[in-house]
Coordinates of C-alpha atoms and ligand atoms in Angstrom, one line a residue:
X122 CA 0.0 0.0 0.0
X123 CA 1.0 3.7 -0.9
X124 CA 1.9 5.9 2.1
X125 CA 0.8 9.3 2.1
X126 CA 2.3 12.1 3.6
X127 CA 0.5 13.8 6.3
X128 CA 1.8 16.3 8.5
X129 CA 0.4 15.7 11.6
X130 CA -0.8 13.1 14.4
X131 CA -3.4 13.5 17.6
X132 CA -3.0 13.5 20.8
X133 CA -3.4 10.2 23.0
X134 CA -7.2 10.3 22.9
X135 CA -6.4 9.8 18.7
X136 CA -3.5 8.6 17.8
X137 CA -4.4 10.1 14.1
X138 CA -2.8 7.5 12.1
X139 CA -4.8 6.9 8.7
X140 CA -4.8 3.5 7.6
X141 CA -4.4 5.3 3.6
X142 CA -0.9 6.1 4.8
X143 CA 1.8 8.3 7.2
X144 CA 1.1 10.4 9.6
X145 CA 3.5 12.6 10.3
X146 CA 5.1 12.7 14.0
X147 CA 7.6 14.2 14.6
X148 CA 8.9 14.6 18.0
X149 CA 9.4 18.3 17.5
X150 CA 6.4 19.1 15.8
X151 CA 5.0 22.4 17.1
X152 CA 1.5 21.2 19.1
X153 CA -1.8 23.3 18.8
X154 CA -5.0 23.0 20.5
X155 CA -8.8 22.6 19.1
X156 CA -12.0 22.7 21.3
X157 CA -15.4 22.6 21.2
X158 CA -16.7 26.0 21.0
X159 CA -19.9 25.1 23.1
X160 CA -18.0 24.4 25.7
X161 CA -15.1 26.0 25.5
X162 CA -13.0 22.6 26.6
X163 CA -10.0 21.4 24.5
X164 CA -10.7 18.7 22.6
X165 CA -7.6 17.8 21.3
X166 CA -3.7 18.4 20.4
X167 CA -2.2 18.6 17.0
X168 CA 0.8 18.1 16.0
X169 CA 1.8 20.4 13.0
X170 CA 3.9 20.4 10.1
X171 CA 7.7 21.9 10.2
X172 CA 9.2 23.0 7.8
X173 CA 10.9 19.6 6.6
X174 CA 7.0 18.0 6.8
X175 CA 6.2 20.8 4.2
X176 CA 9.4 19.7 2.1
X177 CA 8.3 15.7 2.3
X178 CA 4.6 16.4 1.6
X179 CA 5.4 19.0 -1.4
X180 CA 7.8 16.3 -2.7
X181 CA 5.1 13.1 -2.7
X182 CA 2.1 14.8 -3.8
X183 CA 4.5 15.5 -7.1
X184 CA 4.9 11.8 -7.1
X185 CA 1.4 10.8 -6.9
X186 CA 0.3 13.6 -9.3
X187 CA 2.7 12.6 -12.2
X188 CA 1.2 9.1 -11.5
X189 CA -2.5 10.4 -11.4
X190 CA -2.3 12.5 -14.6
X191 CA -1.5 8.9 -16.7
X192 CA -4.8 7.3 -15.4
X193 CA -7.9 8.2 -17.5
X194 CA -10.5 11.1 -16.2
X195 CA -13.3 8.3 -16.3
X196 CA -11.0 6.2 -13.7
X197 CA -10.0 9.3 -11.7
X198 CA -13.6 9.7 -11.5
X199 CA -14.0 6.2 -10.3
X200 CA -11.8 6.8 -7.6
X201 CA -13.7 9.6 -6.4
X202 CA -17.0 7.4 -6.5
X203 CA -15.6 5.2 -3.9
X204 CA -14.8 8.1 -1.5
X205 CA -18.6 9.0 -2.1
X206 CA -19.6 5.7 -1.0
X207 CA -17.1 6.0 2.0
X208 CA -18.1 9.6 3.0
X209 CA -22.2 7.9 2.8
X210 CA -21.2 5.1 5.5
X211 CA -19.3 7.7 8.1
X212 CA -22.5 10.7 7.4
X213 CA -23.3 10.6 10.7
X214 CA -20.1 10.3 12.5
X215 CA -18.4 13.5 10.1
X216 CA -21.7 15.5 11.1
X217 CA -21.4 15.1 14.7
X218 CA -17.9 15.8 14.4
X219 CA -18.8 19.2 12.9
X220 CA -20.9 19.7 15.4
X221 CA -18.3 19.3 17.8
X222 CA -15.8 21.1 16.1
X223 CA -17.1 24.0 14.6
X224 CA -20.6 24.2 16.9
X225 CA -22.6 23.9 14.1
X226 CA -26.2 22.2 14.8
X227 CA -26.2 18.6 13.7
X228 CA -28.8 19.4 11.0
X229 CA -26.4 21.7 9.3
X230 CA -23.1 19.5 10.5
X231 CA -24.8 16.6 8.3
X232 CA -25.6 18.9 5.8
X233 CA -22.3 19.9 5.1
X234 CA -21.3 16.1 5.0
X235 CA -24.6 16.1 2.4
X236 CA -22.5 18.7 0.2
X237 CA -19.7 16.8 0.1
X238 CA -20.9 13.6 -1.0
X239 CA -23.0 15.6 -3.5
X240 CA -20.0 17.4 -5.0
X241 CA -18.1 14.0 -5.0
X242 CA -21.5 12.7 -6.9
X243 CA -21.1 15.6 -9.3
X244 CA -17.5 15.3 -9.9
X245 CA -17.5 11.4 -10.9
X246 CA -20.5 12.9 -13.8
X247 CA -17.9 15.4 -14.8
X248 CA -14.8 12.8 -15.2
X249 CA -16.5 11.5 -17.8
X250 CA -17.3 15.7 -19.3
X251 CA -14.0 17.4 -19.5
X252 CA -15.4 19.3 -22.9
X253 CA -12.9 20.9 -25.1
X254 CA -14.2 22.7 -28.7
X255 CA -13.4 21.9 -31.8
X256 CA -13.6 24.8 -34.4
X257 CA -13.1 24.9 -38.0
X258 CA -9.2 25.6 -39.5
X259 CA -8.8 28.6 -41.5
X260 CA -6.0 26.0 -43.2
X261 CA -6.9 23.2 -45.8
X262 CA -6.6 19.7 -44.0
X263 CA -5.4 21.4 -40.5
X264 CA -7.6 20.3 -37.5
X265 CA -7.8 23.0 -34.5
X266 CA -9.0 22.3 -31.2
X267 CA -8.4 22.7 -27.9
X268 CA -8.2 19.7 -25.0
X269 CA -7.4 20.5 -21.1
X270 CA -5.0 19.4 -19.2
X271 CA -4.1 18.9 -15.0
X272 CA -2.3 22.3 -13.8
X273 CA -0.5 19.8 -11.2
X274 CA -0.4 20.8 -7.6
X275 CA -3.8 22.5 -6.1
X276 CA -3.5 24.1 -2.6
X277 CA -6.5 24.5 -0.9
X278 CA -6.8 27.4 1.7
X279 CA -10.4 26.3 4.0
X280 CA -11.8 28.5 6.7
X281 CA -13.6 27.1 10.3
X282 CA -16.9 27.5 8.8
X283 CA -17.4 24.8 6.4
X284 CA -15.0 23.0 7.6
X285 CA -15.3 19.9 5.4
X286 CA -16.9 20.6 2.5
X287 CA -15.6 24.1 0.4
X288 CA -12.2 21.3 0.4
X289 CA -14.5 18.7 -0.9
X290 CA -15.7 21.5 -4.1
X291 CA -11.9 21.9 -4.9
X292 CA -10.3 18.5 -4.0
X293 CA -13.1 16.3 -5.8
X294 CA -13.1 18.8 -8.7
X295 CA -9.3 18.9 -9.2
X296 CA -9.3 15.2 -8.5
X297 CA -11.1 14.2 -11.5
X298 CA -8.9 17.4 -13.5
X299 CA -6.4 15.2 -12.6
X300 CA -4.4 17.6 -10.2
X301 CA -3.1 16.8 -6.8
X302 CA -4.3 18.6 -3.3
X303 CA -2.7 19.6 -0.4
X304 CA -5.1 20.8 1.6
X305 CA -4.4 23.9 4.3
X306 CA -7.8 24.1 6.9
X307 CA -7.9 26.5 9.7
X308 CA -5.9 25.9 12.8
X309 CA -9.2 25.8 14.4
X310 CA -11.5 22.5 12.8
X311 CA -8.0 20.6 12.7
X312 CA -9.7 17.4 13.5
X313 CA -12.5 17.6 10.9
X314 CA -9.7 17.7 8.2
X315 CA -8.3 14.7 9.5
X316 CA -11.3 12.9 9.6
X317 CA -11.6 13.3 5.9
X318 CA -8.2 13.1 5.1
X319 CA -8.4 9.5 6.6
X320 CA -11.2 8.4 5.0
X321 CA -10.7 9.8 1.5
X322 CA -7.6 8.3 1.4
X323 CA -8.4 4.9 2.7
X324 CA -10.8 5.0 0.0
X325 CA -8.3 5.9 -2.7
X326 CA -5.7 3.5 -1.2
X327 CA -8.4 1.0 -1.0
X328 CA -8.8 1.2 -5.0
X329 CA -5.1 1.1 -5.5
X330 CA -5.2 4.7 -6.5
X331 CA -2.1 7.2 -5.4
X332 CA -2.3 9.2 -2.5
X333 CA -3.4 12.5 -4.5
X334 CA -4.8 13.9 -1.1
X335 CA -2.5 15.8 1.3
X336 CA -3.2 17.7 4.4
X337 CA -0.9 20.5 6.5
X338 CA -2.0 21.4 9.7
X339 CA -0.3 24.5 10.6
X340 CA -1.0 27.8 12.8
X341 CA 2.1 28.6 11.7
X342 CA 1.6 31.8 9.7
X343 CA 5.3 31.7 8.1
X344 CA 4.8 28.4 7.4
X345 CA 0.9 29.1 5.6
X346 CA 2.7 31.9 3.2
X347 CA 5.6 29.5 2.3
X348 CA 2.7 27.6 0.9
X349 CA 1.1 30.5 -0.6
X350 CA 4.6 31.7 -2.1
X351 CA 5.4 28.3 -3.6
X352 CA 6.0 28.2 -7.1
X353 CA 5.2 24.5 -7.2
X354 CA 1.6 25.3 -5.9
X355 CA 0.0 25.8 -9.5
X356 CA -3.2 27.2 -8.3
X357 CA -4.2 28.5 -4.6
X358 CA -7.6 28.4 -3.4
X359 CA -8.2 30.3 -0.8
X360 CA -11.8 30.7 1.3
X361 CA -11.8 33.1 4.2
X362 CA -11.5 36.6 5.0
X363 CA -11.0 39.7 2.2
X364 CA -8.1 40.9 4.3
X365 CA -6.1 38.0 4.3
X366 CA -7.6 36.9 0.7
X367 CA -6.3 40.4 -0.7
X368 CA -2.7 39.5 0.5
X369 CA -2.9 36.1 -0.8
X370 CA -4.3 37.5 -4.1
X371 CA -1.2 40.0 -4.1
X372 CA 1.2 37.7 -3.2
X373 CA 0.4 34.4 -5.9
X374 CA -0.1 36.8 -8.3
X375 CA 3.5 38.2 -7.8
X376 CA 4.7 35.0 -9.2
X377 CA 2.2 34.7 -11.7
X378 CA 0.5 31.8 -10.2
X379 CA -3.3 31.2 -10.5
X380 CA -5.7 31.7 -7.7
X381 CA -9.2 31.1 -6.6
X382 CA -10.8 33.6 -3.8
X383 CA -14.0 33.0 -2.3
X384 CA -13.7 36.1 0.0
X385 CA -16.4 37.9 2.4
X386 CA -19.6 38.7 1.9
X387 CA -22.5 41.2 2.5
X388 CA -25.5 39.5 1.5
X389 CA -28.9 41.1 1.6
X390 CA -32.4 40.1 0.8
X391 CA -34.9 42.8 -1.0
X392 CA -38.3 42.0 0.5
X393 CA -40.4 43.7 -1.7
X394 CA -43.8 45.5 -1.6
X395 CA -45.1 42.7 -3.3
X396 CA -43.2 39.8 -1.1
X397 CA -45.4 36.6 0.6
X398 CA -43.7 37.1 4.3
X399 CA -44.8 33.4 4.4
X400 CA -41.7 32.6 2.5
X401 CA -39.4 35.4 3.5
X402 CA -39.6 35.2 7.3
X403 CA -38.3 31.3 7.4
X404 CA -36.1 32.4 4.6
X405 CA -34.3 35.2 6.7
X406 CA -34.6 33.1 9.8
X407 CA -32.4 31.0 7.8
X408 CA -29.7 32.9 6.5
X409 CA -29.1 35.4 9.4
X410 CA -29.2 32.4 12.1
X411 CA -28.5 29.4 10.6
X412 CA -24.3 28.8 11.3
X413 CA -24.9 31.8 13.9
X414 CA -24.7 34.2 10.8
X415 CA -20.9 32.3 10.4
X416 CA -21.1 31.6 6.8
X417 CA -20.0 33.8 4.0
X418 CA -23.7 33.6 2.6
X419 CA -25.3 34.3 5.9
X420 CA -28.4 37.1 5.3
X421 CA -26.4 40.6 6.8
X422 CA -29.2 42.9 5.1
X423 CA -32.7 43.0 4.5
X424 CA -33.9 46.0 2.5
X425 CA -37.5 45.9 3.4
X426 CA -39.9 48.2 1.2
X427 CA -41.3 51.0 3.8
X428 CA -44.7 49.6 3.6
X429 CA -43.6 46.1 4.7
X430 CA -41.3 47.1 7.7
X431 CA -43.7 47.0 10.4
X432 CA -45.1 43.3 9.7
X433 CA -41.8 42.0 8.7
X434 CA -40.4 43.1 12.2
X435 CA -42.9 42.2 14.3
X436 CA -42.9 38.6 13.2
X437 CA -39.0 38.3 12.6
X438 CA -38.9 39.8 16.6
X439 CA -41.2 37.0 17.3
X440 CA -39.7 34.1 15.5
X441 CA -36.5 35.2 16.8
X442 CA -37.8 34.9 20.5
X443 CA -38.1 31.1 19.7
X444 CA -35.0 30.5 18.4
X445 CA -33.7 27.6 20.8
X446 CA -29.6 28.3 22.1
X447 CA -27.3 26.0 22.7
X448 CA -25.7 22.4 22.6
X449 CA -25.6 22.4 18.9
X450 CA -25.5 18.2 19.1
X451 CA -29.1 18.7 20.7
X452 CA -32.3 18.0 19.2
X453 CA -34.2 20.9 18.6
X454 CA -31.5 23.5 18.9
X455 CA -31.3 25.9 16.4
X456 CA -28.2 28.0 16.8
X457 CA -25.4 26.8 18.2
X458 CA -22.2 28.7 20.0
X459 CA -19.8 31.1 17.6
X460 CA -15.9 30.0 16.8
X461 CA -14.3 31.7 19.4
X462 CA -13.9 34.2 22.3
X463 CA -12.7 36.8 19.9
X464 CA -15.9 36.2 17.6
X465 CA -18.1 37.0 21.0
X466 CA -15.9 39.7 21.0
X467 CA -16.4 41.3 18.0
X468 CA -20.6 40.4 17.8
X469 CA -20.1 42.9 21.2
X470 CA -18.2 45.7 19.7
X471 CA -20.5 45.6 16.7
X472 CA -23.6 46.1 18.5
X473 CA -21.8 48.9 20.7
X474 CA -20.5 50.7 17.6
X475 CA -24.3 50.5 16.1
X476 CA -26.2 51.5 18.9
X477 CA -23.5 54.7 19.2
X478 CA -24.7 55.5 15.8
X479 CA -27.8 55.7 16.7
X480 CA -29.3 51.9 15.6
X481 CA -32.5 50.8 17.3
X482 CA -31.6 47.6 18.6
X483 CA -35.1 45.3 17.9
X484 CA -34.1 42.4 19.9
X485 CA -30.8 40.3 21.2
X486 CA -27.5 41.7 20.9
X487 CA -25.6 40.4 24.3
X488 CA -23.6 37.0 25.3
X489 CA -25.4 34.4 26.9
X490 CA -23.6 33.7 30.5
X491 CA -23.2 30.0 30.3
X492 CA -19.6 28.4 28.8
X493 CA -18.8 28.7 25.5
X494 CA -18.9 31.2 23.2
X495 CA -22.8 31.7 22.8
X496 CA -24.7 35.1 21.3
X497 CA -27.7 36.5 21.0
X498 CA -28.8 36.7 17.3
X499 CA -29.8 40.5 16.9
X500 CA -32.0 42.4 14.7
X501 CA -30.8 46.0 14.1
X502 CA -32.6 49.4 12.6
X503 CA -29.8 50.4 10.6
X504 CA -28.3 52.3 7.4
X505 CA -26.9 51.0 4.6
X506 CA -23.7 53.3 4.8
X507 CA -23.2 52.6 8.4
X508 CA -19.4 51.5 8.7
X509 CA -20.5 48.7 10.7
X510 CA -23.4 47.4 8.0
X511 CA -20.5 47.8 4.7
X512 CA -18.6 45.5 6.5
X513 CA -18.7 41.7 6.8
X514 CA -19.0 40.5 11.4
X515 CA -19.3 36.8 11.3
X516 CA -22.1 36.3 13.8
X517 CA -25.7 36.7 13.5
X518 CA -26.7 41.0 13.4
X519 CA -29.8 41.2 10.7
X520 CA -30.0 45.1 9.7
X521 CA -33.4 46.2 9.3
X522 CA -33.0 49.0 6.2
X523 CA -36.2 50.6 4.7
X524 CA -36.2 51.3 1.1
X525 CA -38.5 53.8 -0.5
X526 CA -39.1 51.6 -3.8
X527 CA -37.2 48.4 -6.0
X528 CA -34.7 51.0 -7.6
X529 CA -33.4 52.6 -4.2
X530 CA -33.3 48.7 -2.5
X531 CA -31.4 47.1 -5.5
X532 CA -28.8 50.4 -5.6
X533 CA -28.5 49.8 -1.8
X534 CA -27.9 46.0 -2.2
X535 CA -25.2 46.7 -5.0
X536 CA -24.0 49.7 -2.9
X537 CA -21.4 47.6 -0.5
X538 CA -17.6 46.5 -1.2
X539 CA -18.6 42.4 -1.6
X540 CA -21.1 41.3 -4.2
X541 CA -21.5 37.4 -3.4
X542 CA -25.0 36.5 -2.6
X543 CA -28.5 38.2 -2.8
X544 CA -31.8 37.5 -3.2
X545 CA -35.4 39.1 -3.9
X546 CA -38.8 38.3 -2.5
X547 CA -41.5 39.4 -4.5
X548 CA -44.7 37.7 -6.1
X549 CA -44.4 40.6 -8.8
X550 CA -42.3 38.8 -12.1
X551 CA -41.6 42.5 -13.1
X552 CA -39.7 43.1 -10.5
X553 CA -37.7 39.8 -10.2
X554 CA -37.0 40.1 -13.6
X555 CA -35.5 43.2 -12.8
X556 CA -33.5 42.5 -10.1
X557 CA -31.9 39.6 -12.3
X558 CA -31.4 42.2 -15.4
X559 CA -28.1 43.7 -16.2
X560 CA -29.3 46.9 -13.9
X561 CA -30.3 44.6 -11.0
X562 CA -27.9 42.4 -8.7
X563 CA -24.3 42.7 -9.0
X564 CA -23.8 39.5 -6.8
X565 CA -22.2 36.2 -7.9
X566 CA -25.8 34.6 -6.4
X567 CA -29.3 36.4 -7.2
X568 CA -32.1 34.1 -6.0
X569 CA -35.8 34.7 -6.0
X570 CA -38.3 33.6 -3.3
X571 CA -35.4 31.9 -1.9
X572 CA -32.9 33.7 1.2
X573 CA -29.0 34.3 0.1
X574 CA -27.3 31.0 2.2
X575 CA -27.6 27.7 1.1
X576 CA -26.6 27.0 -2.3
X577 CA -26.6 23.8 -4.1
X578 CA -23.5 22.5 -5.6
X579 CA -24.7 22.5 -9.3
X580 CA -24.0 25.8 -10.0
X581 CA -20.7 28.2 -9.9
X582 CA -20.3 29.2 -6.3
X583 CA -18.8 32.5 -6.0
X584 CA -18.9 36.2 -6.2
X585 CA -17.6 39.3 -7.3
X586 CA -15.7 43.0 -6.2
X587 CA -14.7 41.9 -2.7
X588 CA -15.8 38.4 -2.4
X589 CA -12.5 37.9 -5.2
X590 CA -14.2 36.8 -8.0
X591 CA -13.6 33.1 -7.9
X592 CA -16.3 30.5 -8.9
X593 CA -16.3 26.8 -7.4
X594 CA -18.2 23.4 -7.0
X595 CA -20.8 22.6 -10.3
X596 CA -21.2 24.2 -13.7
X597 CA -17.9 24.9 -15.7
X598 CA -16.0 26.0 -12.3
X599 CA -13.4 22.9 -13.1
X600 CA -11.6 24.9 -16.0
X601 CA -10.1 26.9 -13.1
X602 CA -8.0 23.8 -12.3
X603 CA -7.0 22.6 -15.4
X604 CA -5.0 24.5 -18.0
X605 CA -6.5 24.7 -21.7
X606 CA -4.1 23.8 -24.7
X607 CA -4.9 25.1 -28.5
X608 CA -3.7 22.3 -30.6
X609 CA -3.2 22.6 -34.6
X610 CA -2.9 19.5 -36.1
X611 CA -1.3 19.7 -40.0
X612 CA -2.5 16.5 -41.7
X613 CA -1.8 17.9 -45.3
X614 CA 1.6 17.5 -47.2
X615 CA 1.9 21.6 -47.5
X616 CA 2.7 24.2 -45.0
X617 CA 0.1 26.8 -45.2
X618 CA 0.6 29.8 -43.1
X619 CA -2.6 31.1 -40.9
X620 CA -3.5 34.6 -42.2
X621 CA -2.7 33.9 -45.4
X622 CA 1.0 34.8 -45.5
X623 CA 3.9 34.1 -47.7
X624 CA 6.7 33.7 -46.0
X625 CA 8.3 31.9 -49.2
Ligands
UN1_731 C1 -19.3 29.5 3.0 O1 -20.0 30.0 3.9 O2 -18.1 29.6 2.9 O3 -24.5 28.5 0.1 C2 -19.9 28.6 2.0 C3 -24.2 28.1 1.2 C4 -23.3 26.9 1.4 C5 -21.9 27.3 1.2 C6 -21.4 28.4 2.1 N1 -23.7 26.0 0.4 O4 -24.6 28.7 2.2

């Protein structure tokens, strides 16, 4: 059986060895903690990668990609069918661990397993669907078309909150492109990445594939931008913050590497004159609490036409004093505990900065006192050019912004530095239509009737200005991890020139 280089171990409670190959344990490895952010409680050491791990693991994923690229899409796709199957049979298990993890509710922990297996599901369709065009010579007996190719190594940059599955869109996709992954998740769900790591690569080793998954656990932030600055790393995708996505951005680009940026967000839904609340409140319920307003497509904004505020409130204020805090592995919860102390932190500070400028404070707001690191969802009065509402807090503050008419809410939802997800409710096709026109949403996402979070894997997920621009998971997003090759095939006995030149 193939080894595969991984750069860390567990503590004694795991000993983190994958049965698909080495885990790395070093005696010197630096150590860092992960805990369970409902209760605050460690729940495990890691050991990271050093600098010599980073060496090995660069070194081997070489290896198994120049093996991978010789095996035919279709098989490659095989492969990735059998980690499907594998990631079915653990479901449960990877969702609690989520849960435990990243204090997402069970629902949403299996959910995010759901996305994975979904996009493995997708990507074993697209093995067999690596399209290239064929178009018509200029030349007499010349044949022109174009074929794509692996790019080779694909480093991929995860953040806490999906702590499973925005890997699975890149690794499965660039798996069947025929690239291999090393895989870089936040310091923080260390243990969800290993989880996965294992079991894809038992399942790969299993089916006598190469080890084309590889995973560095690092908090190491000198280490993280020798990764970024890598040559060898032929494309970087990188999911978290626009501030550290920026610097990334800068710093690939500065040796003309490729990257892929899914960035903040600043999502708002338009509930128009014309909207059935029926489907809006449980839609905004949704995206401002669901992941305790953690995920880049969480609902920030809701530009509520002035004849709607009053109802919308009063039943959001209600529905939000049934929202049920807490254990996130309980039944019936539905919002579980933020990341971390800092994210309490900053939730705080927001709400003290809005309610200095003046906000009306609907309802929630504060920390709850128990352990862990659990909010009170809020719901603010607030402006759309409020500092605090242009930027992106991760955790769950819902600003309340009344709009005069359609044109003043859809130049107030384009009217903020991201541009990934936003959505419309309205029983009026005139003006869905044209909030989906060239004049409407300038979002990478523009949904109707449904809130801005939780997108299916079919289509490009991504978005644009601020959010970076990068599209991932289903509809052509794989050409961003393979490289595309014009090829002009002479099959005549002459040499004609293209543009008709004579060069004799
Ligand atoms: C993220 O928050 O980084 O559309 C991704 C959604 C999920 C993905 C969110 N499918 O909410």
């Amino acid at each position: 059986m193939r080894r595969l280089p991984v750069s860390l171990g567990l503590d004694r409670r795991n000993p983190g060895v994958s049965s698909a190959g080495a885990w790395h344990r070093g005696g010197r490895a630096p150590r860092f903690t992960t805990e369970n952010p409902a209760t605050g409680r460690v729940l495990g050491e890691v050991l990271g990668a050093t600098a010599r791990d980073y060496e090995e693991l660069v070194g081997a994923s070489w290896e198994a990609f120049l093996e991978w690229r010789e095996i035919p899409a279709p098989r490659r796709g095989e492969a990735v069918r059998r980690i499907a199957d594998a990631l079915r049979a653990h479901k449960d298990a990877l969702g609690t661990l989520v849960s435990l993890e990243a204090g997402k509710i069970k629902a949403e922990g299996d959910g995010e397993v759901q996305e994975m297996i979904d996009i493995a599901d997708f990507a074993v369709g697209l093995a067999r669907q690596l399209y290239g065009l064929t178009m018509p010579s200029e030349r007499p007996r010349h044949r022109l078309y174009e074929q794509w190719q692996p790019l080779g190594l694909v480093g991929i940059v995860t953040a806490f909150n999906f702590p499973m599955a925005v890997w699975s869109w890149n690794a499965f996709i660039a798996a069947v492109c025929g690239n291999a992954c090393i895989w870089k998740p936040s310091p923080k769900t260390p243990l969800c990445s290993i989880a996965v790591q294992a079991i894809c690569n038992e399942a790969l080793a299993d089916g006598g594939y190469p080890p084309v998954f590889s995973l560095l656990n690092t908090d190491d932030v000198a280490l993280a931008e020798r990764f970024v600055d890598d040559r060898r790393i032929d494309l970087l995708s990188f999911t978290g913050s626009t501030a550290v996505g920026r610097r990334v951005a800068q710093r690939v680009a500065g040796r003309l590497g490729r990257y892929l940026l899914e960035l903040g967000g600043n999502n708002a839904i338009i509930v128009d004159a014309r909207a059935n609340l029926d489907l809006a409140v449980p839609a905004i319920l949704f995206g401002a609490v669901g992941t305790a307003g953690q995920r880049c497509t969480s609902t920030r904004r809701l530009l509520v036409h002035h004849t709607r505020v009053k109802d919308l409130t009063r039943r959001l204020v209600a529905a939000y004093g049934q929202i049920r805090i807490g254990d996130p592995l309980k039944k019936g919860t539905l919002m579980g505990p933020l990341i971390d102390a800092a994210a309490v932190e900053r939730h705080l500070a927001t709400i003290d900065e809005l309610r200095q400028a003046g906000a009306k404070i609907l309802t929630g707001g504060g920390r709850l006192r128990r352990a862990g690191h659990f909010v009170e969802p809020a719901i603010v009065m607030a402006e759309n050019d409020w500092p605090a509402v242009q930027r992106e807090t991760f955790a769950p503050i819902l600003y309340v912004i009344p709009c005069r008419d359609l044109d003043e809410a859809i130049a107030r939802q384009n009217a903020v530095p991201q541009g990934l997800s936003s959505a419309i409710f309205t029983d009026r096709l005139q003006h869905a239509e044209r909030f989906l026109s060239a004049a409407g949403s300038d979002c990478g996402i523009a949904n109707v009737n449904i809130g801005t979070s939780g997108a299916e894997i079919g289509g490009a997920f991504g978005g644009e200005k601020d959010t970076g621009g990068g599209r991932e998971a289903g509809s052509d997003a794989w050409k961003a991890y393979m490289r595309r090759q014009t090829v002009t095939i002479n099959w005549g006995d002459a040499l004609p020139l293209a543009q008709g030149i004579d060069f004799s």
